[in-house]
Amino acid sequence: MNEQLKTALFEQCEQSINERLTTIQKTISELQNALQSETKSTAGDKHETGRAMVQLEREKAGQQLAQIQKQFQVLNKIKQSKTSKIIGLGAVILTSKSNYFIAISTGALTVGSKTFYAISPQTPIARLLIGKTVGDMVEFRTERFEILDVW
């Protein structure tokens, strides 16, 4: 059951990244087409300003693409069949407050009737959880909760 749950969470994270990748690739393609189809007009400065704006958007999209590729690298480090009682990358954590999957930040994921928050190891809550085990108490902001299970 635990391995199936972890696999389902992993697959939802992977799907989320793939959807974002498809969107950003489409954006980059559209921006590239816009740059190539721009023709020199009599407006001169307006034309150059338009090209500069498209170029800035293209650079921004390139940065987003690089971020997505880093997230794929993080996911590739996760061993779906590996379980550990010490919280680290790839851990599924049940607490008295919320449930977490330390992988990439994609928000709330639902498997069966349970909700898990997929979080990056760099998030403040993940930093508090990493290295902890079952039974440890964690205080985050004004909340105090207990780690009930880890795998």
Short mmCIF file of C-alpha atoms in Angstrom, two decimals:
data_model
loop_
_atom_site.label_atom_id
_atom_site.label_comp_id
_atom_site.label_asym_id
_atom_site.label_seq_id
_atom_site.Cartn_x
_atom_site.Cartn_y
_atom_site.Cartn_z
CA MET A 1 0.00 0.00 0.00
CA ASN A 2 2.72 2.48 0.99
CA GLU A 3 4.72 1.84 -2.19
CA GLN A 4 1.59 2.28 -4.33
CA LEU A 5 0.77 5.55 -2.58
CA LYS A 6 4.29 6.85 -3.07
CA THR A 7 4.19 5.85 -6.75
CA ALA A 8 0.84 7.62 -7.21
CA LEU A 9 2.23 10.81 -5.61
CA PHE A 10 5.36 10.59 -7.75
CA GLU A 11 3.31 10.14 -10.93
CA GLN A 12 1.12 13.16 -10.08
CA CYS A 13 4.24 15.29 -9.59
CA GLU A 14 5.64 14.02 -12.88
CA GLN A 15 2.37 14.79 -14.67
CA SER A 16 2.34 18.31 -13.22
CA ILE A 17 5.86 18.98 -14.51
CA ASN A 18 5.06 17.51 -17.93
CA GLU A 19 2.03 19.80 -18.23
CA ARG A 20 4.12 22.83 -17.29
CA LEU A 21 6.83 21.73 -19.74
CA THR A 22 4.31 21.47 -22.58
CA THR A 23 2.94 24.92 -21.78
CA ILE A 24 6.36 26.58 -21.62
CA GLN A 25 7.54 24.87 -24.82
CA LYS A 26 4.44 26.16 -26.60
CA THR A 27 5.10 29.67 -25.26
CA ILE A 28 8.74 29.57 -26.40
CA SER A 29 7.66 28.39 -29.85
CA GLU A 30 5.08 31.16 -30.15
CA LEU A 31 7.61 33.78 -29.06
CA GLN A 32 10.16 32.44 -31.54
CA ASN A 33 7.57 32.67 -34.32
CA ALA A 34 6.70 36.21 -33.26
CA LEU A 35 10.37 37.20 -33.45
CA GLN A 36 10.80 35.63 -36.88
CA SER A 37 7.59 37.07 -38.33
CA GLU A 38 8.30 40.65 -37.22
CA THR A 39 9.12 42.68 -40.28
CA LYS A 40 10.80 46.05 -40.31
CA SER A 41 8.11 48.67 -40.38
CA THR A 42 8.19 52.41 -40.92
CA ALA A 43 7.51 52.77 -37.22
CA GLY A 44 11.20 52.07 -36.53
CA ASP A 45 11.42 52.58 -32.78
CA LYS A 46 8.08 50.83 -32.18
CA HIS A 47 9.38 47.83 -34.10
CA GLU A 48 12.58 47.68 -32.02
CA THR A 49 10.62 48.09 -28.79
CA GLY A 50 8.28 45.25 -29.83
CA ARG A 51 11.22 42.98 -30.63
CA ALA A 52 12.87 43.82 -27.30
CA MET A 53 9.67 42.99 -25.41
CA VAL A 54 9.34 39.63 -27.20
CA GLN A 55 13.00 38.90 -26.48
CA LEU A 56 12.50 39.63 -22.75
CA GLU A 57 9.50 37.29 -22.67
CA ARG A 58 11.57 34.63 -24.42
CA GLU A 59 14.34 34.95 -21.80
CA LYS A 60 11.76 34.68 -19.02
CA ALA A 61 10.32 31.54 -20.63
CA GLY A 62 13.85 30.12 -20.93
CA GLN A 63 14.36 30.63 -17.19
CA GLN A 64 11.09 28.84 -16.49
CA LEU A 65 12.22 25.98 -18.73
CA ALA A 66 15.49 25.70 -16.79
CA GLN A 67 13.52 25.58 -13.53
CA ILE A 68 11.34 22.76 -14.89
CA GLN A 69 14.44 20.83 -15.93
CA LYS A 70 15.82 21.18 -12.37
CA GLN A 71 12.56 19.77 -11.03
CA PHE A 72 12.90 16.76 -13.35
CA GLN A 73 16.40 16.23 -11.93
CA VAL A 74 15.02 16.27 -8.38
CA LEU A 75 12.31 13.75 -9.30
CA ASN A 76 14.90 11.50 -10.95
CA LYS A 77 16.77 11.30 -7.62
CA ILE A 78 13.74 9.81 -5.86
CA LYS A 79 13.72 6.04 -5.49
CA GLN A 80 10.03 5.11 -5.50
CA SER A 81 10.56 1.70 -3.92
CA LYS A 82 12.91 2.99 -1.19
CA THR A 83 11.43 3.61 2.22
CA SER A 84 13.11 5.15 5.21
CA LYS A 85 12.07 6.00 8.73
CA ILE A 86 14.17 9.17 8.57
CA ILE A 87 12.60 12.00 6.57
CA GLY A 88 14.48 13.02 3.43
CA LEU A 89 13.95 13.51 -0.31
CA GLY A 90 11.16 11.22 -1.52
CA ALA A 91 9.68 10.67 1.93
CA VAL A 92 5.94 10.43 2.47
CA ILE A 93 5.04 11.89 5.85
CA LEU A 94 1.81 11.59 7.81
CA THR A 95 1.42 14.09 10.64
CA SER A 96 -1.29 15.00 13.10
CA LYS A 97 -1.89 18.16 11.04
CA SER A 98 -1.16 17.47 7.32
CA ASN A 99 0.45 14.92 5.04
CA TYR A 100 3.53 15.66 2.92
CA PHE A 101 5.54 14.27 0.04
CA ILE A 102 9.03 15.73 -0.16
CA ALA A 103 9.81 15.98 -3.86
CA ILE A 104 8.92 19.15 -5.78
CA SER A 105 6.48 21.91 -4.96
CA THR A 106 3.28 21.16 -6.84
CA GLY A 107 0.71 21.85 -4.14
CA ALA A 108 -2.03 19.55 -2.93
CA LEU A 109 -2.26 16.03 -4.36
CA THR A 110 -5.07 13.60 -3.63
CA VAL A 111 -4.66 9.84 -3.50
CA GLY A 112 -7.78 7.98 -2.47
CA SER A 113 -9.34 10.02 0.29
CA LYS A 114 -6.06 11.49 1.57
CA THR A 115 -4.54 14.83 0.64
CA PHE A 116 -0.78 15.28 0.53
CA TYR A 117 1.21 18.43 -0.02
CA ALA A 118 4.05 17.93 -2.48
CA ILE A 119 6.82 20.20 -1.24
CA SER A 120 10.37 20.94 -2.26
CA PRO A 121 13.18 20.09 0.18
CA GLN A 122 14.01 23.83 0.17
CA THR A 123 10.66 24.91 1.62
CA PRO A 124 10.63 26.02 5.26
CA ILE A 125 8.35 23.16 6.36
CA ALA A 126 10.51 20.56 4.58
CA ARG A 127 13.64 21.94 6.23
CA LEU A 128 11.98 21.40 9.61
CA LEU A 129 10.88 17.86 8.71
CA ILE A 130 14.10 16.56 7.12
CA GLY A 131 16.02 14.34 9.52
CA LYS A 132 13.04 13.77 11.81
CA THR A 133 11.40 10.40 12.53
CA VAL A 134 8.09 8.98 13.75
CA GLY A 135 7.06 10.43 17.09
CA ASP A 136 9.00 13.68 16.73
CA MET A 137 7.16 16.91 17.37
CA VAL A 138 7.52 19.80 14.92
CA GLU A 139 6.60 23.42 15.43
CA PHE A 140 5.93 25.46 12.31
CA ARG A 141 4.75 29.04 12.69
CA THR A 142 2.09 28.76 15.39
CA GLU A 143 1.24 25.10 14.75
CA ARG A 144 2.65 22.15 16.66
CA PHE A 145 2.19 18.67 15.27
CA GLU A 146 3.48 15.13 15.61
CA ILE A 147 4.98 12.93 12.91
CA LEU A 148 2.79 9.83 12.84
CA ASP A 149 4.32 7.80 10.01
CA VAL A 150 7.14 8.03 7.48
CA TRP A 151 7.99 5.91 4.47
#
